[in-house]
Amino acid sequence: MSWGTALVGCGTVGGGTAGILTGSAKELKKRTGMDFPLLAVVDKDYTHARSLGLEPGILRPDLEEVLADPAVKVVIELAGGTGFAKTVVEKALDAGKHVVTANKALLATYGRELFARARARGLTIGFEASCAGAIPVVRTLAEDLVANRILGLAGIVNGTCNSILTDMGSSGLDYTAALKKAQQLGFAEADPFLDVSGTDSAHKLALLSAVAFGIWVDWKEIPLRGLEVVRTDDLAAAATKNARIKLLARAEAVAGGYRMSVEPSVIPLPQPLAALEGPFNGITVQGSETGLLYFQGRGAGARPTASAIVGDLAALAAGTSASTQKDYSCWPDKAVPTKPLADSESRGPWFVHGNGKAAEVVQGPTRAELEALGLRVFPWYEPKE
Ligand code: HSE
């Protein structure tokens, strides 16, 4: 069976995807028994696509013409953003094409309506690549862990932020130099504010919470603090407790609802999330039956992210993807709309330092009560089996 694909957007991840589809076509056929020919690359600018040596005949700038091609079965949306990308996904679904995307901002914002649109047409939207790049966590949570009530998950899901915090902590680089270095590595969003403000992590946390808990949370309601709240003396204070500060996206099922946040948090070594350095992602999941699980790997980059894209492609073609046709409660249109519990009610544990006090971990007071004492306050994260 031939699953003709069209790529919309041929930047870093698009290039990696084109590279696998064209360069590994024989191996993919051998592993799956199916063909995934790349029939079209739609883009505004073909400089990057041409540099990859793609066959000129597949550079087809007219989206409508490509969508009218019956040989195209799947549209891979890698344009990014929430404007043109939304139109692409809507038009692809209306033209009867399945969609695979890495676009966390798009799905966190419009996931419900796009999934409903796909479901009404018996089509699938694959989004494994949207959360934590190469790490196979979306399908794992949605399908493989279905025997579990997920009690909590926490992740470093933005490589740019982890790279900045690592450099600020270990090489003494200041924030601006560390951000510049991360941008040069090619992992940052087109607008790096989305990374450093925690917004990108909030998009991913909203999607991961859907597949983990079957809840749909408006990402704008997730309490958010970005790297701007971290000072070098905070990193040094954490080090005195043999701990590290990480931008942590966290969701927990607690009495009365779900506590969620994206914020710089203190994690003690040897917790694997504390030890995770550089532009990597790591996620812990607490399952009622499995106990604590830990996933780690490359959360960004051309080939690692393309690996997840091609995995989605093969899964939907094989019919094994937990597609929108199935009634699992984890898909955005089926998940239960939920508001996270108020951040202000959390009673820790907190890592505190400053105002002449040695760093310590406290539990009981609220953040506001501690801040009123002039202390620097961060959540302390130490998952236990
Ligand atoms: N800007 C993101 C990061 C890319 O740095 O992790 C992957 O979503």
Coordinates of C-alpha atoms and ligand atoms in Angstrom, one line a residue:
M1 CA 0.0 0.0 0.0
S2 CA 1.3 3.5 -0.9
W3 CA 0.7 6.4 1.6
G4 CA 1.6 9.4 -0.5
T5 CA 2.7 12.3 1.7
A6 CA 2.9 16.1 1.3
L7 CA 5.0 18.2 3.5
V8 CA 3.9 21.8 4.3
G9 CA 6.9 23.7 5.6
C10 CA 10.4 22.6 4.9
G11 CA 12.5 24.1 7.7
T12 CA 14.6 22.2 10.3
V13 CA 12.1 19.4 11.1
G14 CA 10.6 19.4 7.5
G15 CA 14.1 18.9 6.2
G16 CA 14.7 16.0 8.6
T17 CA 11.4 14.4 7.6
A18 CA 12.1 14.7 3.9
G19 CA 15.5 13.2 4.6
I20 CA 14.1 10.1 6.3
L21 CA 11.2 9.7 3.8
T22 CA 13.5 9.9 0.7
G23 CA 16.8 8.5 2.2
S24 CA 15.3 5.6 4.2
A25 CA 12.4 4.7 1.8
K26 CA 13.7 1.1 1.3
E27 CA 14.2 0.5 5.0
L28 CA 10.7 1.9 5.8
K29 CA 9.2 -0.5 3.2
K30 CA 11.2 -3.4 4.7
R31 CA 10.0 -2.6 8.2
T32 CA 6.4 -1.8 7.5
G33 CA 5.6 -3.4 4.2
M34 CA 4.3 0.0 3.0
D35 CA 5.5 2.9 0.9
F36 CA 5.5 6.5 2.1
P37 CA 6.5 8.5 -1.0
L38 CA 7.1 12.2 -0.6
L39 CA 5.0 13.6 -3.4
A40 CA 5.0 17.3 -2.6
V41 CA 6.8 19.9 -0.5
V42 CA 4.8 23.1 -0.1
D43 CA 6.7 26.2 1.0
K44 CA 7.0 29.9 0.4
D45 CA 10.8 29.7 0.0
Y46 CA 12.6 26.7 -1.4
T47 CA 16.1 27.6 -0.5
H48 CA 16.4 25.0 2.2
A49 CA 14.5 22.3 0.3
R50 CA 16.8 22.8 -2.7
S51 CA 19.9 22.6 -0.5
L52 CA 18.7 19.1 0.6
G53 CA 18.8 18.0 -3.0
L54 CA 15.1 17.0 -3.2
E55 CA 13.8 16.1 -6.6
P56 CA 12.7 19.4 -8.2
G57 CA 9.4 17.9 -9.4
I58 CA 8.1 17.6 -5.8
L59 CA 8.5 21.3 -5.0
R60 CA 4.9 22.2 -5.5
P61 CA 4.0 25.6 -4.1
D62 CA 0.3 25.5 -4.8
L63 CA -1.4 24.0 -1.6
E64 CA -4.8 23.7 -3.3
E65 CA -3.3 21.7 -6.2
V66 CA -1.5 19.4 -3.8
L67 CA -4.6 18.9 -1.7
A68 CA -6.6 18.0 -4.8
D69 CA -4.1 15.2 -5.6
P70 CA -5.7 11.8 -4.8
A71 CA -2.3 10.2 -4.4
V72 CA -1.6 12.4 -1.3
K73 CA -3.1 10.6 1.7
V74 CA -1.3 12.4 4.5
V75 CA -0.4 16.1 5.0
I76 CA 2.6 16.7 7.3
E77 CA 2.1 20.2 8.8
L78 CA 5.4 21.7 9.8
A79 CA 4.7 25.3 9.0
G80 CA 4.5 26.3 12.7
G81 CA 2.5 28.9 14.4
T82 CA -1.3 29.1 14.7
G83 CA -2.4 31.1 11.6
F84 CA -1.5 29.6 8.3
A85 CA -0.8 26.2 9.9
K86 CA -4.5 26.1 11.1
T87 CA -5.7 26.8 7.6
V88 CA -3.5 24.0 6.3
V89 CA -4.8 21.5 8.8
E90 CA -8.4 22.5 8.2
K91 CA -8.1 22.4 4.4
A92 CA -6.2 19.0 4.5
L93 CA -8.9 17.5 6.7
D94 CA -11.6 18.9 4.4
A95 CA -9.8 17.4 1.5
G96 CA -9.9 14.0 3.2
K97 CA -6.2 13.8 4.2
H98 CA -4.9 12.6 7.5
V99 CA -2.6 15.0 9.3
V100 CA 0.6 14.6 11.2
T101 CA 2.0 17.7 12.9
A102 CA 4.7 18.8 15.4
N103 CA 2.8 21.9 16.1
K104 CA 2.2 22.1 19.9
A105 CA 1.0 25.8 19.8
L106 CA -1.6 25.0 17.2
L107 CA -3.0 21.9 18.9
A108 CA -2.9 23.4 22.5
T109 CA -4.9 26.3 21.1
Y110 CA -7.2 24.7 18.6
G111 CA -6.9 21.0 19.4
R112 CA -10.5 20.5 20.3
E113 CA -12.0 21.9 17.1
L114 CA -9.4 20.3 14.9
F115 CA -9.8 16.9 16.4
A116 CA -13.6 17.2 16.2
R117 CA -13.2 18.1 12.5
A118 CA -10.9 15.1 11.9
R119 CA -13.3 12.8 13.8
A120 CA -16.3 13.9 11.8
R121 CA -14.4 12.9 8.6
G122 CA -12.9 9.6 10.0
L123 CA -9.4 11.0 9.8
T124 CA -6.5 11.1 12.2
I125 CA -4.2 13.8 13.6
G126 CA -0.9 12.4 14.7
F127 CA 1.0 14.7 17.1
E128 CA 3.7 12.5 18.7
A129 CA 6.4 15.0 17.5
S130 CA 4.7 17.9 19.2
C131 CA 5.7 17.0 22.8
A132 CA 9.3 16.1 23.6
G133 CA 10.5 15.5 20.0
A134 CA 11.9 12.1 19.7
I135 CA 10.7 10.7 23.0
P136 CA 7.7 8.4 22.3
V137 CA 5.5 9.8 25.1
V138 CA 2.2 10.7 23.5
R139 CA 1.3 7.3 22.2
T140 CA 2.8 5.7 25.3
L141 CA 0.5 7.7 27.6
A142 CA -2.5 7.4 25.4
E143 CA -2.3 3.7 24.6
D144 CA 0.4 1.7 26.3
L145 CA -0.4 3.0 29.8
V146 CA -4.2 2.7 29.5
A147 CA -4.3 0.3 32.4
N148 CA -3.1 3.1 34.7
R149 CA -4.6 6.0 36.4
I150 CA -1.9 8.6 35.8
L151 CA -1.2 10.2 39.2
G152 CA 1.3 12.8 38.0
L153 CA 3.7 13.8 35.3
A154 CA 6.6 16.3 35.3
G155 CA 8.9 17.1 32.5
I156 CA 11.7 19.2 31.2
V157 CA 10.1 19.7 27.8
N158 CA 12.0 22.7 26.4
G159 CA 15.5 22.0 25.3
T160 CA 16.3 25.7 24.9
C161 CA 15.5 26.5 28.5
N162 CA 17.4 23.4 29.8
S163 CA 20.4 24.4 27.7
I164 CA 20.3 28.0 29.1
L165 CA 20.0 26.8 32.7
T166 CA 22.8 24.3 32.3
D167 CA 25.1 26.9 30.9
M168 CA 24.2 29.5 33.5
G169 CA 24.8 27.0 36.3
S170 CA 27.9 25.2 35.0
S171 CA 29.8 27.6 32.7
G172 CA 28.8 30.8 34.5
L173 CA 27.5 32.2 31.2
D174 CA 25.0 35.0 31.7
Y175 CA 21.5 34.7 30.5
T176 CA 21.9 36.6 27.2
A177 CA 25.0 34.6 26.2
A178 CA 23.3 31.3 27.2
L179 CA 20.2 32.2 25.1
K180 CA 22.4 33.1 22.1
K181 CA 24.2 29.8 22.3
A182 CA 20.9 27.9 22.5
Q183 CA 19.6 29.8 19.4
Q184 CA 22.8 28.9 17.5
L185 CA 22.1 25.2 18.3
G186 CA 18.9 25.6 16.3
F187 CA 16.4 24.5 19.0
A188 CA 14.8 27.8 19.9
E189 CA 11.4 28.8 18.5
A190 CA 11.3 31.5 15.8
D191 CA 10.4 33.8 18.7
P192 CA 12.5 32.6 21.7
F193 CA 10.2 34.4 24.1
L194 CA 7.9 31.3 23.6
D195 CA 10.7 29.2 25.0
V196 CA 12.1 31.3 27.9
S197 CA 8.7 32.5 29.1
G198 CA 7.6 28.9 29.6
T199 CA 4.8 29.3 26.9
D200 CA 6.1 26.4 24.8
S201 CA 6.3 24.2 27.8
A202 CA 2.7 25.2 28.7
H203 CA 1.5 24.2 25.2
K204 CA 3.2 20.8 25.7
L205 CA 1.9 20.3 29.2
A206 CA -1.7 21.0 28.0
L207 CA -1.4 18.3 25.4
L208 CA 0.4 15.8 27.7
S209 CA -2.3 16.3 30.3
A210 CA -5.0 15.5 27.8
V211 CA -3.3 12.2 26.9
A212 CA -2.4 11.4 30.5
F213 CA -5.5 12.4 32.4
G214 CA -8.2 12.8 29.8
I215 CA -8.6 16.5 30.7
W216 CA -8.5 19.5 28.4
V217 CA -6.9 22.6 30.0
D218 CA -6.7 26.0 28.3
W219 CA -2.9 26.4 28.3
K220 CA -3.4 30.1 29.2
E221 CA -4.8 29.0 32.6
I222 CA -1.7 27.0 33.5
P223 CA 0.3 29.0 36.2
L224 CA 3.4 30.1 34.4
R225 CA 6.7 31.5 35.4
G226 CA 9.6 31.6 33.0
L227 CA 13.4 31.9 33.2
E228 CA 13.1 35.6 34.0
V229 CA 12.5 34.7 37.7
V230 CA 15.9 32.8 38.0
R231 CA 18.9 34.6 39.3
T232 CA 22.5 33.3 39.5
D233 CA 22.3 33.3 43.3
D234 CA 19.3 30.9 43.1
L235 CA 21.3 28.5 41.0
A236 CA 24.2 28.7 43.6
A237 CA 21.8 28.2 46.5
A238 CA 20.3 25.1 44.9
A239 CA 23.8 23.7 44.4
T240 CA 24.4 24.0 48.2
K241 CA 21.6 21.4 48.5
N242 CA 23.1 19.3 45.7
A243 CA 20.1 20.3 43.6
R244 CA 19.5 21.9 40.2
I245 CA 17.0 24.5 39.0
K246 CA 15.0 23.3 35.9
L247 CA 12.1 24.7 34.0
L248 CA 9.6 22.1 35.0
A249 CA 6.1 21.5 33.5
R250 CA 4.1 19.6 36.0
A251 CA 0.6 18.2 36.4
E252 CA -0.7 16.2 39.4
A253 CA -4.0 14.6 40.2
V254 CA -4.8 15.8 43.8
A255 CA -7.9 15.9 46.0
G256 CA -10.4 18.1 44.2
G257 CA -8.7 18.3 40.8
Y258 CA -5.4 18.9 39.1
R259 CA -2.5 21.0 40.1
M260 CA -0.5 22.3 37.1
S261 CA 2.4 24.6 36.6
V262 CA 5.3 25.5 34.4
E263 CA 8.0 27.2 36.5
P264 CA 11.6 27.0 37.5
S265 CA 11.7 24.3 40.2
V266 CA 14.4 22.8 42.4
I267 CA 15.2 19.1 41.9
P268 CA 17.7 17.2 44.0
L269 CA 20.4 15.0 42.5
P270 CA 20.4 12.1 41.8
Q271 CA 16.9 12.5 40.5
P272 CA 17.3 12.0 36.7
L273 CA 15.5 15.3 35.9
A274 CA 18.1 17.1 38.0
A275 CA 20.9 15.4 36.2
L276 CA 19.6 16.1 32.7
E277 CA 21.9 18.7 31.2
G278 CA 21.9 20.6 27.9
P279 CA 19.2 20.7 25.2
F280 CA 17.6 17.4 26.3
N281 CA 14.1 16.6 27.5
G282 CA 13.1 14.3 30.3
I283 CA 9.6 13.3 31.6
T284 CA 8.6 11.3 34.7
V285 CA 5.2 9.7 34.8
Q286 CA 3.6 8.2 37.9
G287 CA 1.2 5.4 36.9
S288 CA -1.1 3.7 39.4
E289 CA 0.1 0.3 38.2
T290 CA 3.5 1.0 36.8
G291 CA 5.0 3.2 39.5
L292 CA 7.5 5.8 38.4
L293 CA 8.6 5.8 34.8
Y294 CA 11.2 8.0 33.3
F295 CA 11.7 9.0 29.6
Q296 CA 14.7 10.9 28.3
G297 CA 16.0 12.0 25.0
R298 CA 16.3 14.6 22.3
G299 CA 13.3 16.9 22.5
A300 CA 14.1 19.0 19.4
G301 CA 16.2 18.9 16.2
A302 CA 15.7 17.7 12.7
R303 CA 16.1 14.0 12.7
P304 CA 15.0 13.3 16.3
T305 CA 11.7 15.1 15.7
A306 CA 11.3 13.7 12.2
S307 CA 11.6 10.2 13.8
A308 CA 8.4 10.9 15.7
I309 CA 6.7 12.3 12.6
V310 CA 7.5 9.2 10.6
G311 CA 6.4 7.0 13.5
D312 CA 3.0 8.7 13.4
L313 CA 2.8 8.3 9.7
A314 CA 3.5 4.6 9.9
A315 CA 1.1 4.1 12.8
L316 CA -1.8 5.8 11.1
A317 CA -1.1 3.9 7.9
A318 CA -0.9 0.6 9.7
G319 CA -4.2 1.5 11.5
T320 CA -2.6 0.9 14.9
S321 CA -2.6 4.6 15.7
A322 CA -5.0 5.5 18.5
S323 CA -6.7 7.7 16.0
T324 CA -9.5 10.1 16.4
Q325 CA -11.9 7.4 15.2
K326 CA -11.4 5.6 18.5
D327 CA -13.3 6.8 21.6
Y328 CA -10.4 7.1 24.0
S329 CA -11.1 10.0 26.3
C330 CA -7.6 11.3 25.9
W331 CA -8.0 13.1 22.6
P332 CA -8.5 16.8 22.7
D333 CA -12.1 16.8 21.5
K334 CA -13.1 14.0 24.0
A335 CA -11.1 15.2 27.0
V336 CA -13.0 16.8 29.8
P337 CA -12.6 20.6 30.0
T338 CA -10.9 21.3 33.3
K339 CA -9.5 24.3 35.1
P340 CA -6.3 23.8 37.1
L341 CA -6.5 24.3 40.8
A342 CA -5.4 27.8 42.1
D343 CA -1.7 28.1 42.3
S344 CA -1.9 30.2 45.4
E345 CA -3.3 27.3 47.5
S346 CA -0.2 25.1 47.1
R347 CA 1.6 24.4 50.4
G348 CA 4.9 23.1 49.0
P349 CA 7.3 21.5 49.5
W350 CA 9.3 24.7 48.7
F351 CA 13.0 25.4 48.3
V352 CA 13.7 28.7 50.0
H353 CA 16.8 30.8 50.5
G354 CA 17.8 34.4 51.0
N355 CA 17.3 37.1 53.6
G356 CA 20.3 35.7 55.6
K357 CA 18.8 32.2 55.8
A358 CA 20.6 29.1 54.5
A359 CA 18.8 27.2 51.8
E360 CA 16.2 24.7 53.1
V361 CA 13.1 22.8 52.1
V362 CA 9.9 23.7 53.8
Q363 CA 6.3 22.4 53.6
G364 CA 3.1 24.0 55.0
P365 CA 3.2 27.7 54.2
T366 CA 1.9 29.1 50.9
R367 CA 4.3 30.8 48.5
A368 CA 2.9 34.2 49.4
E369 CA 3.6 33.6 53.1
L370 CA 7.2 32.8 52.4
E371 CA 7.7 35.6 50.0
A372 CA 6.3 38.0 52.6
L373 CA 9.4 37.0 54.8
G374 CA 11.7 38.2 52.0
L375 CA 12.6 34.7 50.9
R376 CA 13.3 33.4 47.4
V377 CA 10.8 30.6 46.8
F378 CA 10.8 27.7 44.3
P379 CA 8.8 24.5 44.2
W380 CA 10.9 21.5 45.3
Y381 CA 10.3 18.4 43.1
E382 CA 11.3 15.0 44.4
P383 CA 9.1 12.2 43.0
K384 CA 8.9 9.0 45.1
E385 CA 7.9 5.5 44.2
Ligands
HSE1 N1 11.9 25.3 21.0 C1 11.6 23.9 21.4 C2 12.7 23.5 22.4 C3 11.6 23.0 20.2 O1 13.7 24.3 22.6 O2 12.6 22.5 23.0 C4 11.0 21.7 20.4 O3 9.6 21.8 20.7

